[in-house]
Coordinates of N, CA, C and O in Angstrom, one line a residue:
M1 N -17.6 12.6 3.9 CA -16.6 12.3 2.9 C -16.2 13.6 2.2 O -17.0 14.3 1.6
N2 N -14.9 14.0 2.3 CA -14.4 15.2 1.7 C -13.5 14.9 0.5 O -13.2 15.9 -0.2
K3 N -13.2 13.7 0.3 CA -12.2 13.4 -0.8 C -12.7 12.1 -1.5 O -13.1 11.1 -0.8
I4 N -12.6 12.1 -2.7 CA -12.7 10.9 -3.6 C -11.4 10.7 -4.2 O -10.9 11.6 -5.0
E5 N -10.7 9.6 -3.8 CA -9.3 9.4 -4.3 C -9.1 8.2 -5.1 O -9.8 7.2 -4.9
A6 N -8.2 8.2 -6.0 CA -7.8 7.1 -6.8 C -7.0 6.1 -5.9 O -6.5 6.5 -4.9
E7 N -7.1 4.8 -6.3 CA -6.4 3.8 -5.5 C -5.1 3.4 -6.2 O -5.1 3.1 -7.3
Y8 N -4.0 3.5 -5.4 CA -2.7 3.2 -6.0 C -2.6 1.7 -6.1 O -3.0 0.9 -5.2
L9 N -1.9 1.2 -7.1 CA -1.6 -0.2 -7.3 C -0.1 -0.4 -6.9 O 0.8 -0.1 -7.7
P10 N 0.1 -1.0 -5.7 CA 1.5 -1.2 -5.3 C 2.3 -2.0 -6.3 O 1.8 -3.0 -6.8
G11 N 3.5 -1.6 -6.4 CA 4.4 -2.3 -7.3 C 4.3 -1.9 -8.8 O 5.2 -2.3 -9.6
S12 N 3.3 -1.1 -9.2 CA 3.2 -0.8 -10.6 C 4.3 0.1 -11.1 O 4.6 0.1 -12.3
D13 N 4.9 0.9 -10.2 CA 5.9 1.8 -10.6 C 7.3 1.1 -10.9 O 8.2 1.6 -11.5
E14 N 7.3 -0.2 -10.5 CA 8.5 -1.0 -10.7 C 8.7 -1.3 -12.2 O 9.8 -1.6 -12.6
H15 N 7.7 -1.2 -13.0 CA 7.7 -1.5 -14.4 C 7.9 -0.2 -15.3 O 7.8 -0.3 -16.5
R16 N 8.1 0.9 -14.6 CA 8.3 2.2 -15.3 C 9.6 2.8 -14.9 O 10.0 2.7 -13.8
F17 N 10.2 3.4 -15.9 CA 11.5 4.1 -15.6 C 11.3 5.4 -14.9 O 12.3 6.0 -14.3
T18 N 10.1 6.0 -15.0 CA 9.9 7.3 -14.4 C 9.6 7.3 -12.9 O 9.7 8.3 -12.3
G19 N 9.3 6.1 -12.3 CA 9.0 6.1 -10.9 C 7.6 6.5 -10.7 O 7.1 6.7 -9.5
V20 N 6.8 6.6 -11.7 CA 5.4 7.0 -11.6 C 4.5 5.7 -11.7 O 4.7 4.9 -12.6
G21 N 3.6 5.5 -10.8 CA 2.9 4.3 -10.7 C 1.5 4.4 -11.4 O 1.1 5.4 -11.9
D22 N 0.8 3.3 -11.3 CA -0.6 3.2 -11.8 C -1.6 3.3 -10.7 O -1.3 3.0 -9.5
V23 N -2.8 3.9 -11.0 CA -3.9 4.0 -10.1 C -5.1 3.5 -10.8 O -5.2 3.4 -12.0
L24 N -6.1 3.3 -9.9 CA -7.5 3.0 -10.4 C -8.4 4.2 -10.3 O -8.5 4.7 -9.2
C25 N -9.0 4.6 -11.4 CA -9.9 5.7 -11.3 C -11.1 5.3 -10.5 O -11.7 4.2 -10.7
P26 N -11.5 6.1 -9.5 CA -12.6 5.8 -8.6 C -14.0 5.8 -9.4 O -15.0 5.3 -8.9
V27 N -14.0 6.4 -10.5 CA -15.3 6.5 -11.3 C -15.5 5.4 -12.2 O -16.4 4.6 -12.2
C28 N -14.5 5.2 -13.1 CA -14.7 4.1 -14.1 C -14.0 2.8 -13.8 O -14.2 1.8 -14.4
G29 N -13.0 2.9 -12.9 CA -12.3 1.7 -12.4 C -11.2 1.3 -13.3 O -10.5 0.3 -13.1
K30 N -10.9 2.1 -14.4 CA -9.8 1.8 -15.3 C -8.4 2.0 -14.6 O -8.3 3.0 -13.8
Q31 N -7.5 1.2 -15.0 CA -6.1 1.4 -14.5 C -5.4 2.4 -15.4 O -5.4 2.2 -16.6
V32 N -4.9 3.5 -14.8 CA -4.2 4.5 -15.6 C -3.0 4.9 -14.9 O -2.9 4.8 -13.7
C33 N -2.0 5.5 -15.6 CA -0.8 6.1 -15.1 C -1.3 7.3 -14.2 O -2.2 8.0 -14.6
E34 N -0.6 7.5 -13.1 CA -1.1 8.6 -12.2 C -0.9 9.9 -12.9 O -1.6 10.9 -12.5
T35 N -0.2 10.1 -13.9 CA -0.1 11.3 -14.6 C -1.3 11.6 -15.4 O -1.6 12.8 -15.8
D36 N -2.2 10.6 -15.7 CA -3.4 10.8 -16.4 C -4.6 10.9 -15.4 O -5.8 10.7 -15.8
M37 N -4.3 11.1 -14.1 CA -5.3 11.3 -13.1 C -5.2 12.7 -12.5 O -4.2 13.0 -11.9
G38 N -6.2 13.5 -12.7 CA -6.2 14.8 -12.2 C -6.8 15.0 -10.9 O -7.7 14.2 -10.5
T39 N -6.4 16.0 -10.1 CA -7.1 16.3 -8.8 C -7.8 17.6 -9.0 O -7.2 18.6 -9.4
T40 N -9.1 17.6 -8.7 CA -9.9 18.8 -8.7 C -10.3 19.2 -7.3 O -10.8 18.3 -6.6
Q41 N -10.1 20.4 -7.0 CA -10.5 20.9 -5.6 C -11.6 21.9 -5.7 O -11.7 22.7 -6.7
E42 N -12.3 22.0 -4.6 CA -13.3 23.1 -4.4 C -12.6 24.3 -3.8 O -12.0 24.2 -2.7
E43 N -12.8 25.4 -4.4 CA -12.2 26.7 -3.9 C -12.7 27.0 -2.4 O -13.9 26.9 -2.1
G44 N -11.8 27.2 -1.5 CA -12.1 27.6 -0.1 C -12.5 26.4 0.8 O -12.8 26.7 1.9
T45 N -12.4 25.2 0.3 CA -12.7 24.0 1.2 C -11.7 22.9 1.1 O -10.7 23.1 0.3
E46 N -11.8 21.9 1.8 CA -10.9 20.7 1.7 C -11.4 19.7 0.8 O -10.7 18.7 0.5
R47 N -12.6 19.9 0.2 CA -13.1 18.8 -0.7 C -12.3 18.7 -2.0 O -11.9 19.8 -2.6
S48 N -12.1 17.5 -2.4 CA -11.3 17.3 -3.7 C -11.7 15.9 -4.2 O -12.2 15.1 -3.5
L49 N -11.4 15.7 -5.5 CA -11.6 14.4 -6.1 C -10.6 14.2 -7.2 O -10.1 15.1 -7.8
E50 N -10.2 12.9 -7.2 CA -9.3 12.5 -8.3 C -10.1 11.7 -9.3 O -10.9 10.8 -8.9
I51 N -9.9 12.1 -10.5 CA -10.7 11.5 -11.6 C -9.8 11.4 -12.9 O -9.1 12.3 -13.1
C52 N -10.0 10.3 -13.6 CA -9.1 10.2 -14.8 C -9.6 11.2 -15.9 O -10.7 11.7 -15.8
D53 N -8.7 11.5 -16.8 CA -9.0 12.5 -17.8 C -10.2 12.2 -18.6 O -11.1 13.0 -18.9
D54 N -10.4 10.9 -19.0 CA -11.6 10.5 -19.7 C -12.9 10.7 -19.0 O -13.9 11.2 -19.6
C55 N -12.9 10.4 -17.7 CA -14.1 10.6 -16.9 C -14.4 12.1 -16.7 O -15.6 12.5 -16.7
L56 N -13.4 12.9 -16.6 CA -13.5 14.3 -16.5 C -14.2 14.9 -17.7 O -15.1 15.7 -17.7
I57 N -13.7 14.5 -18.9 CA -14.2 15.0 -20.2 C -15.7 14.5 -20.3 O -16.5 15.3 -20.7
E58 N -16.0 13.3 -19.9 CA -17.4 12.8 -20.0 C -18.3 13.6 -19.0 O -19.4 13.9 -19.4
A59 N -17.8 13.9 -17.8 CA -18.6 14.7 -16.9 C -18.9 16.1 -17.4 O -20.0 16.6 -17.3
E60 N -17.9 16.7 -18.0 CA -18.1 18.0 -18.6 C -19.2 18.0 -19.7 O -20.0 18.9 -19.7
T61 N -19.2 17.0 -20.5 CA -20.2 16.8 -21.6 C -21.5 16.6 -21.0 O -22.5 17.3 -21.3
E62 N -21.7 15.7 -20.0 CA -23.0 15.4 -19.4 C -23.5 16.5 -18.6 O -24.7 16.7 -18.6
L63 N -22.7 17.3 -17.9 CA -23.1 18.4 -17.1 C -23.2 19.7 -17.8 O -23.8 20.7 -17.3
G64 N -22.7 19.8 -19.0 CA -22.7 21.0 -19.8 C -21.9 22.1 -19.1 O -22.2 23.3 -19.2
I65 N -20.7 21.7 -18.5 CA -19.8 22.7 -17.9 C -18.4 22.5 -18.5 O -18.1 21.5 -19.1
E66 N -17.6 23.5 -18.3 CA -16.2 23.5 -18.8 C -15.4 23.6 -17.5 O -15.5 24.5 -16.8
I67 N -14.5 22.6 -17.4 CA -13.6 22.6 -16.3 C -12.2 23.0 -16.8 O -11.5 22.2 -17.4
E68 N -11.8 24.2 -16.5 CA -10.6 24.8 -17.1 C -9.5 25.0 -16.1 O -8.4 25.4 -16.4
A69 N -9.7 24.6 -14.8 CA -8.7 24.7 -13.7 C -8.8 23.6 -12.8 O -9.8 22.9 -12.7
D70 N -7.8 23.4 -11.9 CA -7.8 22.4 -10.9 C -8.6 22.8 -9.7 O -9.0 21.9 -8.9
V71 N -8.8 24.1 -9.5 CA -9.6 24.6 -8.4 C -10.8 25.2 -9.0 O -10.7 26.1 -9.8
L72 N -12.0 24.7 -8.5 CA -13.2 25.1 -9.1 C -14.0 26.0 -8.1 O -14.0 25.7 -6.9
P73 N -14.9 26.9 -8.6 CA -15.8 27.6 -7.7 C -16.8 26.6 -7.1 O -17.1 25.6 -7.7
P74 N -17.3 26.9 -5.9 CA -18.2 25.9 -5.2 C -19.4 25.4 -6.1 O -19.7 24.3 -6.0
D75 N -20.0 26.3 -6.8 CA -21.2 25.8 -7.6 C -20.8 24.8 -8.7 O -21.5 23.8 -8.9
K76 N -19.7 25.1 -9.4 CA -19.3 24.1 -10.4 C -18.7 22.8 -9.8 O -19.0 21.7 -10.3
F77 N -18.0 22.9 -8.7 CA -17.5 21.7 -8.0 C -18.6 20.9 -7.5 O -18.6 19.7 -7.6
Q78 N -19.7 21.5 -7.0 CA -20.8 20.8 -6.4 C -21.5 20.0 -7.5 O -21.9 18.9 -7.3
K79 N -21.6 20.6 -8.7 CA -22.2 19.8 -9.8 C -21.4 18.6 -10.2 O -22.0 17.5 -10.3
L80 N -20.1 18.8 -10.2 CA -19.2 17.7 -10.5 C -19.3 16.6 -9.4 O -19.4 15.4 -9.7
W81 N -19.3 17.1 -8.2 CA -19.3 16.2 -7.0 C -20.6 15.3 -7.0 O -20.6 14.1 -6.8
E82 N -21.7 16.0 -7.2 CA -23.0 15.3 -7.3 C -23.1 14.3 -8.4 O -23.8 13.3 -8.3
H83 N -22.4 14.6 -9.5 CA -22.4 13.7 -10.6 C -21.5 12.4 -10.3 O -21.9 11.3 -10.6
V84 N -20.4 12.7 -9.7 CA -19.4 11.6 -9.5 C -19.7 10.7 -8.3 O -19.5 9.5 -8.3
L85 N -20.2 11.3 -7.2 CA -20.4 10.6 -5.9 C -21.2 9.3 -6.1 O -20.8 8.3 -5.6
P86 N -22.4 9.4 -6.7 CA -23.2 8.1 -6.8 C -22.5 7.1 -7.6 O -22.7 5.9 -7.3
I87 N -21.8 7.4 -8.6 CA -21.1 6.5 -9.4 C -20.0 5.8 -8.6 O -19.9 4.5 -8.6
V88 N -19.3 6.6 -7.8 CA -18.2 6.0 -7.0 C -18.8 5.1 -5.9 O -18.3 4.0 -5.7
E89 N -19.9 5.5 -5.3 CA -20.5 4.7 -4.2 C -21.0 3.4 -4.8 O -20.9 2.3 -4.2
D90 N -21.6 3.4 -6.0 CA -22.1 2.2 -6.6 C -20.9 1.2 -7.0 O -21.0 0.0 -6.7
R91 N -19.8 1.8 -7.5 CA -18.7 1.0 -7.8 C -18.1 0.3 -6.5 O -17.7 -0.8 -6.5
R92 N -18.0 1.1 -5.5 CA -17.4 0.6 -4.2 C -18.2 -0.5 -3.7 O -17.7 -1.4 -3.0
A93 N -19.5 -0.4 -3.8 CA -20.4 -1.4 -3.3 C -20.4 -2.7 -4.1 O -20.7 -3.8 -3.6
S94 N -20.1 -2.6 -5.4 CA -20.2 -3.8 -6.2 C -18.9 -4.4 -6.7 O -18.8 -5.4 -7.4
E95 N -17.7 -3.7 -6.4 CA -16.4 -4.3 -6.8 C -15.5 -4.4 -5.6 O -15.5 -3.6 -4.7
P96 N -14.6 -5.4 -5.7 CA -13.6 -5.5 -4.7 C -12.5 -4.5 -4.8 O -12.4 -4.0 -6.0
D97 N -11.8 -4.2 -3.8 CA -10.8 -3.2 -3.9 C -9.5 -3.8 -4.6 O -9.5 -5.1 -4.8
A98 N -8.6 -3.0 -4.9 CA -7.4 -3.5 -5.7 C -6.6 -4.5 -4.9 O -6.1 -5.4 -5.5
R99 N -6.5 -4.4 -3.6 CA -5.8 -5.3 -2.8 C -6.3 -6.7 -2.9 O -5.6 -7.7 -3.0
C100 N -7.7 -6.8 -2.9 CA -8.3 -8.1 -3.1 C -8.0 -8.7 -4.4 O -7.7 -9.9 -4.5
K101 N -8.1 -7.9 -5.5 CA -7.8 -8.4 -6.8 C -6.3 -8.9 -6.9 O -6.0 -9.9 -7.5
Q102 N -5.4 -8.1 -6.3 CA -4.0 -8.4 -6.3 C -3.7 -9.7 -5.6 O -2.9 -10.5 -6.0
L103 N -4.4 -9.9 -4.4 CA -4.2 -11.1 -3.7 C -4.6 -12.3 -4.5 O -3.9 -13.4 -4.6
A104 N -5.7 -12.2 -5.2 CA -6.2 -13.3 -6.0 C -5.2 -13.6 -7.1 O -4.9 -14.8 -7.4
A105 N -4.7 -12.6 -7.7 CA -3.7 -12.8 -8.8 C -2.4 -13.4 -8.3 O -1.9 -14.4 -8.9
L106 N -2.0 -13.0 -7.1 CA -0.8 -13.6 -6.5 C -0.9 -15.0 -6.2 O 0.0 -15.8 -6.3
L107 N -2.1 -15.4 -5.7 CA -2.3 -16.8 -5.2 C -2.9 -17.7 -6.3 O -3.1 -18.9 -6.1
G108 N -3.2 -17.1 -7.5 CA -3.7 -17.9 -8.6 C -5.2 -18.3 -8.4 O -5.7 -19.3 -8.8
G109 N -5.9 -17.4 -7.6 CA -7.3 -17.6 -7.3 C -8.2 -16.6 -8.0 O -7.8 -16.0 -9.0
F110 N -9.3 -16.4 -7.5 CA -10.3 -15.4 -8.0 C -11.1 -14.8 -6.9 O -11.2 -15.3 -5.8
V111 N -11.7 -13.6 -7.2 CA -12.5 -12.9 -6.3 C -13.9 -13.4 -6.3 O -14.5 -13.6 -7.4
W112 N -14.5 -13.6 -5.2 CA -15.9 -14.1 -5.1 C -16.6 -13.2 -4.1 O -16.2 -12.9 -3.0
Q113 N -17.8 -12.8 -4.5 CA -18.6 -11.9 -3.7 C -19.6 -12.8 -2.9 O -20.4 -13.5 -3.5
S114 N -19.5 -12.7 -1.6 CA -20.3 -13.6 -0.8 C -21.6 -13.0 -0.4 O -22.4 -13.6 0.3
G115 N -21.8 -11.8 -0.8 CA -23.1 -11.1 -0.4 C -22.8 -9.7 0.1 O -21.8 -9.5 0.8
G116 N -23.7 -8.8 -0.2 CA -23.4 -7.4 0.3 C -22.1 -6.9 -0.3 O -21.8 -7.0 -1.4
Q117 N -21.3 -6.3 0.6 CA -20.0 -5.8 0.2 C -18.9 -6.7 0.7 O -17.8 -6.2 0.9
V118 N -19.1 -8.0 0.9 CA -18.1 -8.9 1.4 C -17.5 -9.7 0.2 O -18.2 -10.3 -0.5
F119 N -16.2 -9.5 0.0 CA -15.5 -10.2 -1.0 C -14.5 -11.2 -0.4 O -13.8 -10.8 0.5
L120 N -14.4 -12.3 -1.0 CA -13.4 -13.3 -0.6 C -12.5 -13.6 -1.8 O -12.9 -13.5 -2.9
V121 N -11.3 -14.0 -1.5 CA -10.4 -14.6 -2.5 C -10.4 -16.1 -2.3 O -10.2 -16.6 -1.2
L122 N -10.8 -16.8 -3.4 CA -10.9 -18.2 -3.4 C -9.7 -18.8 -4.2 O -9.5 -18.4 -5.3
V123 N -9.1 -19.9 -3.6 CA -8.1 -20.6 -4.3 C -8.5 -22.1 -4.3 O -8.7 -22.7 -3.3
K124 N -8.7 -22.6 -5.5 CA -9.1 -24.1 -5.6 C -7.8 -24.9 -5.6 O -6.9 -24.6 -6.4
R125 N -7.8 -25.9 -4.8 CA -6.7 -26.8 -4.7 C -6.9 -28.0 -5.6 O -8.0 -28.3 -6.0
A126 N -5.8 -28.7 -5.8 CA -5.9 -29.9 -6.7 C -6.8 -31.0 -6.2 O -7.4 -31.8 -7.0
D127 N -7.0 -31.1 -4.9 CA -7.8 -32.1 -4.3 C -9.3 -31.7 -4.3 O -10.1 -32.4 -3.7
G128 N -9.7 -30.6 -4.9 CA -11.0 -30.1 -4.9 C -11.4 -29.2 -3.8 O -12.5 -28.5 -3.9
H129 N -10.6 -29.1 -2.7 CA -10.9 -28.2 -1.6 C -10.7 -26.8 -2.1 O -10.0 -26.5 -3.0
V130 N -11.3 -25.9 -1.4 CA -11.2 -24.4 -1.7 C -10.7 -23.7 -0.4 O -11.3 -23.9 0.7
V131 N -9.7 -22.9 -0.6 CA -9.2 -22.0 0.5 C -9.8 -20.6 0.3 O -9.6 -20.1 -0.8
A132 N -10.5 -20.1 1.3 CA -11.1 -18.7 1.2 C -10.3 -17.8 2.1 O -10.2 -18.1 3.3
F133 N -9.9 -16.6 1.6 CA -9.3 -15.6 2.3 C -10.2 -14.4 2.5 O -10.8 -13.9 1.5
S134 N -10.4 -13.9 3.7 CA -11.1 -12.7 4.0 C -10.2 -11.8 4.8 O -9.1 -12.2 5.1
N135 N -10.7 -10.6 5.1 CA -9.9 -9.7 5.9 C -9.8 -10.2 7.4 O -9.1 -9.6 8.2
E136 N -10.6 -11.2 7.7 CA -10.6 -11.7 9.1 C -10.1 -13.1 9.3 O -9.6 -13.4 10.4
R137 N -10.1 -13.9 8.3 CA -9.7 -15.3 8.4 C -9.4 -16.0 7.1 O -9.7 -15.5 6.1
V138 N -8.7 -17.1 7.3 CA -8.4 -18.0 6.1 C -9.1 -19.3 6.5 O -8.9 -19.9 7.6
S139 N -9.9 -19.8 5.6 CA -10.7 -21.0 5.8 C -10.6 -22.0 4.7 O -10.5 -21.6 3.5
E140 N -10.7 -23.3 5.1 CA -10.6 -24.3 4.1 C -12.0 -25.0 4.0 O -12.6 -25.3 5.0
Y141 N -12.5 -25.2 2.8 CA -13.8 -25.8 2.6 C -13.7 -27.0 1.7 O -12.8 -27.0 0.8
A142 N -14.6 -27.9 1.8 CA -14.6 -29.2 1.0 C -14.8 -28.8 -0.5 O -14.3 -29.5 -1.3
S143 N -15.6 -27.8 -0.7 CA -15.9 -27.4 -2.1 C -16.4 -26.0 -2.1 O -16.7 -25.4 -1.1
E144 N -16.5 -25.4 -3.3 CA -17.1 -24.1 -3.4 C -18.5 -24.0 -2.9 O -19.0 -23.0 -2.4
D145 N -19.2 -25.1 -3.1 CA -20.7 -25.2 -2.7 C -20.8 -25.1 -1.2 O -21.9 -24.6 -0.7
T146 N -19.8 -25.5 -0.4 CA -20.0 -25.5 1.0 C -19.6 -24.1 1.7 O -19.9 -23.9 2.9
I147 N -19.1 -23.2 0.9 CA -18.7 -21.9 1.4 C -20.0 -21.1 1.9 O -19.9 -20.6 3.0
A148 N -21.0 -21.1 1.2 CA -22.2 -20.3 1.6 C -22.8 -20.8 2.9 O -23.3 -20.1 3.7
G149 N -22.7 -22.1 3.1 CA -23.2 -22.7 4.4 C -22.3 -22.4 5.6 O -22.7 -22.6 6.7
G150 N -21.1 -21.9 5.3 CA -20.2 -21.5 6.4 C -19.6 -22.7 7.2 O -19.1 -22.5 8.3
S151 N -19.6 -23.9 6.6 CA -19.0 -25.1 7.3 C -17.6 -25.3 6.9 O -17.3 -26.2 6.1
A152 N -16.7 -24.5 7.4 CA -15.3 -24.6 7.1 C -14.7 -25.8 7.8 O -15.1 -26.1 9.0
E153 N -13.8 -26.6 7.1 CA -13.1 -27.7 7.7 C -12.0 -27.3 8.7 O -11.8 -27.8 9.7
N154 N -11.3 -26.2 8.2 CA -10.2 -25.6 9.0 C -10.3 -24.1 8.9 O -10.7 -23.6 7.8
S155 N -9.9 -23.4 9.9 CA -10.0 -22.0 9.9 C -8.9 -21.3 10.7 O -8.6 -21.8 11.8
I156 N -8.3 -20.3 10.3 CA -7.3 -19.5 11.0 C -7.8 -18.1 11.1 O -8.0 -17.4 10.1
R157 N -8.0 -17.6 12.3 CA -8.4 -16.2 12.5 C -7.2 -15.3 12.4 O -6.2 -15.5 13.0
L158 N -7.4 -14.2 11.6 CA -6.3 -13.3 11.4 C -6.3 -12.1 12.3 O -5.2 -11.5 12.6
V159 N -7.4 -11.7 12.8 CA -7.5 -10.5 13.7 C -8.1 -10.9 15.0 O -8.8 -11.9 15.2

């Protein structure tokens, strides 16, 4: 991995007159305007990371370094990279991506972690059945309790 990048939130720029959208900071997960997300690069390499201003200030304090430019010497960038990478990896392992959250919001459902790094969007119907959306299929279950058993009443494969 050579880049740690912010995640764009599609459609967020429709609510701004500037045409600038919102992104999710890969470190803290906060939604910020992309103008509040800086890109820091390592001098002489392709490595870079996007981090919100608040997280950058916090990293400076914790590491005891001052980041005064967008391009950093390798030793300073390495310290920042080693500080940020485990945080980003932990967040990615424990949180659904923005598309999953957006799908849940659009459908009036919620995100459910089925184990490991697998996230589903669940929508409860008025009849008590639950429709589960994954990146591979859409399945209907009699209830939320039956999802873990994998006994879908109906299923449509997407891929």
